[in-house]
Amino acid sequence: MPTLLINGVNYHYEETGSGQDTIIFSHGLLWSGRMFHKQVAYFKDRYRIITYDHRGQGKTEVSANGYDMDTLYEDAAVLIEKLVGKPVIFAGLSMGGFVGMRLAARKPELIKKLILLETTADPEPSENVPKYKMLNNIVNYIGFWPVIGKVMQIMFGQKFLNDPKRLIEKKYWIHQLNLNNRKGICRAVDGVIYRKGIADEIHHVNCPTLVMVGDQDIATKPEKAQKIHALIKNSKLVVFEGGGHTSSIEEPEIYNREIEKFLNS
C-alpha cells in the first residue's frame, strides 16, 4: 500500500498506467480514490494515472487538524511535486474540485489542464450548514447507519437510486461509506461545510478547463458549474442528463467520453 508523507500526514495513493501525461483524480467528500475506478480503467492505457485519498478519508491517515481547503490544496501541491515533478491534468470532483481550483489559480505551473466535476467555487450555502452539521453529529456519535438513506439522496441522482439493475452497485457504495473512519470523516465534513469560497480567485485560472455537472446534482447544482464556467475564460461547460453528485460512478460512460474529448482537443 503506497504512502507518501506530506506535511506530517501519511497519504495513501495508487498509480497505474503509462503515458507522457499524468492524470490525478481527487475525490469528493465521504469517498476515496476508488470512486474513479472506471475512469482509471478507461484511461490507464494512454496516461499515467494517480488517485489519492484526502486526510481522514479512505486509507489516508486521520490527522488531528488540517482539513481546511487551503491545507488540502497545499498537500495536493506537494503530492504533485513529489510524485510527478511537472504539470499534470488534475480532475477534481466536488471537494476535489475545491482543491483543483486553488491549485490552478495559485500554482498554475503545476496544472496543465483542469477538470472540475460537480463542484462549486462558493462557500457552502448557509441554509445547508445546520442540516449537514446535524448529519455529521449523528455520524460522530452513532455512526453512518442512521443517515445512510439521507446521504445517498444527496450523493446520487434519482436515475441511479431508482434503477433496480444497479442495486448491487448501490450496496457496494453504501458499504464504502460504512468503512469510513468516523473521526476522520467528521473532521473532513467540517472542513467542507465551513470552507471559504474561491470565486474571487479563479479568474486567474488560464489553463484549459472542463466543467461538468449532472442535471440531477442537488449538492452542487448546475448553476454553480455555470458560474465557474463564466469566471474561467478558457473553459468548456458540459451539463448532462441523469447525473447526480457522484457521476463518476453514476454515468461513467458520459464522464469518460467527455473527458477524452477534452483531453484530445
XYZ file of C-alpha atoms in Angstrom:
265
model
C 0.000 0.000 0.000
C 1.951 3.051 -1.216
C 2.005 6.061 1.078
C 3.653 9.447 0.866
C 4.460 11.631 3.866
C 3.003 15.077 3.172
C 3.095 17.827 5.780
C 3.299 15.252 8.561
C 0.472 13.032 7.276
C 0.801 9.642 5.573
C -1.197 9.964 2.350
C -2.429 6.849 0.585
C -2.182 6.938 -3.198
C -2.365 4.487 -6.074
C -0.844 4.750 -9.520
C -1.108 2.776 -12.705
C -0.747 3.177 -16.439
C 1.828 4.923 -18.538
C 1.950 7.845 -20.883
C 3.527 11.216 -21.463
C 0.921 12.973 -19.316
C -0.288 12.226 -15.792
C -3.913 12.498 -14.686
C -4.502 12.962 -10.966
C -8.025 12.226 -9.734
C -9.080 13.955 -6.496
C -12.190 12.524 -4.858
C -15.280 14.005 -3.235
C -16.271 14.116 0.418
C -17.034 10.743 2.085
C -15.336 8.715 -0.631
C -11.818 7.794 -1.745
C -9.849 7.473 -4.949
C -11.843 4.295 -5.521
C -14.738 6.406 -6.824
C -12.749 6.876 -10.061
C -12.112 3.185 -10.729
C -13.948 3.264 -14.066
C -12.021 6.323 -15.211
C -8.749 4.701 -14.168
C -9.576 1.566 -16.166
C -10.539 3.627 -19.215
C -7.533 5.957 -19.365
C -4.655 3.886 -17.965
C -3.522 2.605 -21.367
C -2.745 6.147 -22.507
C -1.942 8.090 -19.331
C -0.154 7.643 -16.052
C -2.994 7.720 -13.504
C -2.711 8.684 -9.839
C -5.544 8.630 -7.319
C -5.138 9.639 -3.701
C -7.237 9.872 -0.546
C -7.691 13.146 1.347
C -6.785 13.428 5.023
C -9.004 11.299 7.225
C -10.696 9.600 4.286
C -10.125 6.309 2.528
C -6.784 4.869 3.609
C -5.040 8.162 4.383
C -4.062 8.859 7.975
C -6.527 10.613 10.267
C -4.772 13.781 11.407
C -5.828 15.992 14.302
C -6.190 19.039 12.044
C -5.546 20.315 8.531
C -8.945 19.634 6.965
C -9.496 23.157 5.619
C -9.320 23.556 1.852
C -6.154 25.654 1.905
C -4.248 22.905 3.718
C -5.653 20.233 1.411
C -4.579 22.272 -1.611
C -1.073 22.619 -0.154
C -0.977 18.866 0.425
C -2.004 18.217 -3.188
C 0.706 20.565 -4.465
C 3.345 18.602 -2.544
C 1.943 15.336 -3.906
C 2.254 16.615 -7.484
C 5.786 17.892 -6.904
C 6.972 14.656 -5.284
C 5.252 12.090 -7.496
C 5.275 13.833 -10.876
C 7.525 16.887 -10.878
C 5.856 18.511 -13.884
C 2.415 19.908 -14.801
C -0.442 17.417 -14.552
C -4.018 17.033 -15.687
C -5.951 17.474 -12.442
C -9.500 16.123 -12.188
C -11.367 17.027 -9.004
C -14.900 16.032 -8.044
C -16.746 18.253 -5.557
C -14.237 18.542 -2.680
C -11.525 17.547 -5.150
C -12.666 20.452 -7.301
C -12.212 22.842 -4.374
C -8.595 21.665 -4.297
C -8.186 21.797 -8.074
C -9.388 25.389 -8.400
C -6.944 26.514 -5.716
C -4.093 24.711 -7.440
C -4.832 26.171 -10.864
C -5.329 29.703 -9.508
C -2.380 29.769 -7.093
C 0.165 27.347 -8.574
C -0.517 27.390 -12.322
C 2.898 25.894 -13.016
C 1.593 22.579 -11.637
C -1.567 22.277 -13.757
C -1.592 21.549 -17.497
C -5.346 21.006 -17.767
C -8.102 21.208 -15.153
C -11.238 19.059 -14.955
C -13.909 20.222 -12.492
C -16.651 17.721 -11.745
C -19.809 18.522 -9.777
C -18.212 21.285 -7.771
C -18.630 24.936 -6.808
C -16.454 27.984 -6.248
C -18.756 29.289 -3.497
C -18.845 28.648 0.256
C -21.434 26.169 1.478
C -24.887 27.819 1.284
C -25.838 28.964 4.776
C -29.151 27.081 4.646
C -27.268 23.780 4.221
C -24.897 24.154 7.163
C -27.305 23.244 10.029
C -28.598 20.203 8.119
C -25.124 18.924 7.297
C -23.887 19.644 10.812
C -26.745 17.594 12.258
C -25.925 14.662 9.967
C -22.265 14.998 10.919
C -23.059 14.885 14.623
C -25.093 11.708 14.153
C -22.184 10.065 12.332
C -19.761 11.220 15.019
C -21.728 9.813 17.944
C -23.634 6.888 16.439
C -22.225 6.007 13.028
C -23.319 6.121 9.412
C -26.217 3.687 9.538
C -28.916 6.160 10.729
C -28.104 8.656 7.955
C -27.216 6.383 5.029
C -30.537 6.994 3.261
C -30.214 10.763 3.505
C -26.575 10.736 2.451
C -27.338 8.598 -0.602
C -30.083 11.055 -1.633
C -27.524 13.878 -1.505
C -24.748 11.985 -3.243
C -26.632 10.293 -6.083
C -29.293 11.260 -8.588
C -32.712 9.633 -8.758
C -31.907 7.846 -12.009
C -29.180 5.843 -10.275
C -31.015 5.359 -6.990
C -34.216 4.108 -8.619
C -32.626 1.720 -11.124
C -33.190 -1.871 -9.887
C -30.405 -3.097 -12.173
C -27.885 -1.116 -10.114
C -28.850 -2.437 -6.690
C -25.545 -4.270 -6.261
C -23.634 -1.074 -7.041
C -25.697 0.873 -4.516
C -24.997 -1.722 -1.841
C -21.290 -1.602 -2.642
C -21.087 2.175 -2.206
C -23.154 2.054 0.987
C -20.577 -0.426 2.260
C -17.798 2.000 1.297
C -19.492 4.751 3.305
C -19.652 2.486 6.328
C -15.922 1.749 6.085
C -15.065 5.391 6.784
C -13.238 6.371 9.955
C -15.816 8.390 11.890
C -13.359 10.884 13.363
C -11.680 11.490 10.029
C -14.942 11.903 8.159
C -16.416 14.293 10.715
C -13.334 16.492 10.529
C -13.432 16.377 6.730
C -17.130 17.319 6.697
C -16.430 20.331 8.911
C -13.679 21.369 6.504
C -16.161 21.313 3.639
C -19.176 22.952 5.263
C -17.114 25.797 6.737
C -14.890 26.320 3.697
C -14.086 29.694 2.176
C -15.089 30.360 -1.411
C -12.636 30.607 -4.286
C -14.791 32.544 -6.784
C -12.729 35.703 -6.353
C -9.564 33.870 -7.451
C -10.496 31.605 -10.329
C -10.302 34.344 -12.935
C -6.556 33.671 -12.569
C -7.038 30.160 -13.990
C -5.605 30.212 -17.510
C -5.221 26.527 -18.331
C -7.805 24.706 -20.463
C -10.644 23.716 -18.135
C -13.560 21.302 -18.432
C -16.528 21.936 -16.123
C -19.033 19.074 -15.872
C -22.214 18.557 -13.867
C -25.254 16.302 -13.962
C -28.685 17.887 -14.100
C -29.799 15.895 -11.009
C -26.987 17.173 -8.780
C -28.617 18.731 -5.705
C -25.402 19.246 -3.704
C -23.735 21.495 -6.287
C -26.483 22.442 -8.698
C -25.797 23.147 -12.389
C -25.899 26.907 -11.850
C -22.771 26.518 -9.713
C -20.977 24.978 -12.683
C -22.294 27.741 -14.926
C -20.779 30.321 -12.580
C -17.387 28.613 -12.698
C -17.581 28.477 -16.492
C -18.341 32.209 -16.618
C -15.365 33.036 -14.385
C -12.760 30.845 -16.123
C -12.189 32.201 -19.617
C -10.623 29.123 -21.186
C -13.329 26.708 -20.039
C -15.901 24.370 -21.540
C -19.186 23.555 -19.768
C -20.964 20.213 -20.082
C -24.334 19.653 -18.365
C -25.670 16.145 -18.924
C -28.939 14.375 -18.168
C -29.409 11.927 -15.342
C -26.287 12.558 -13.293
C -26.292 13.398 -9.598
C -23.399 14.456 -7.368
C -21.269 11.364 -7.978
C -21.399 10.845 -11.719
C -18.001 9.163 -11.956
C -19.999 6.240 -10.547
C -23.468 7.036 -11.905
C -22.604 7.916 -15.506
C -19.048 6.682 -16.176
C -19.522 6.386 -19.936
C -20.512 10.050 -20.206
C -17.643 11.071 -17.940
C -15.085 9.094 -19.910
C -16.340 10.282 -23.286
C -16.406 13.974 -22.346
C -13.039 13.849 -20.572
C -11.500 12.097 -23.578
C -12.880 14.716 -25.978
C -11.479 17.462 -23.755
C -8.044 15.867 -23.466
C -7.846 15.372 -27.226
C -8.889 18.942 -28.038
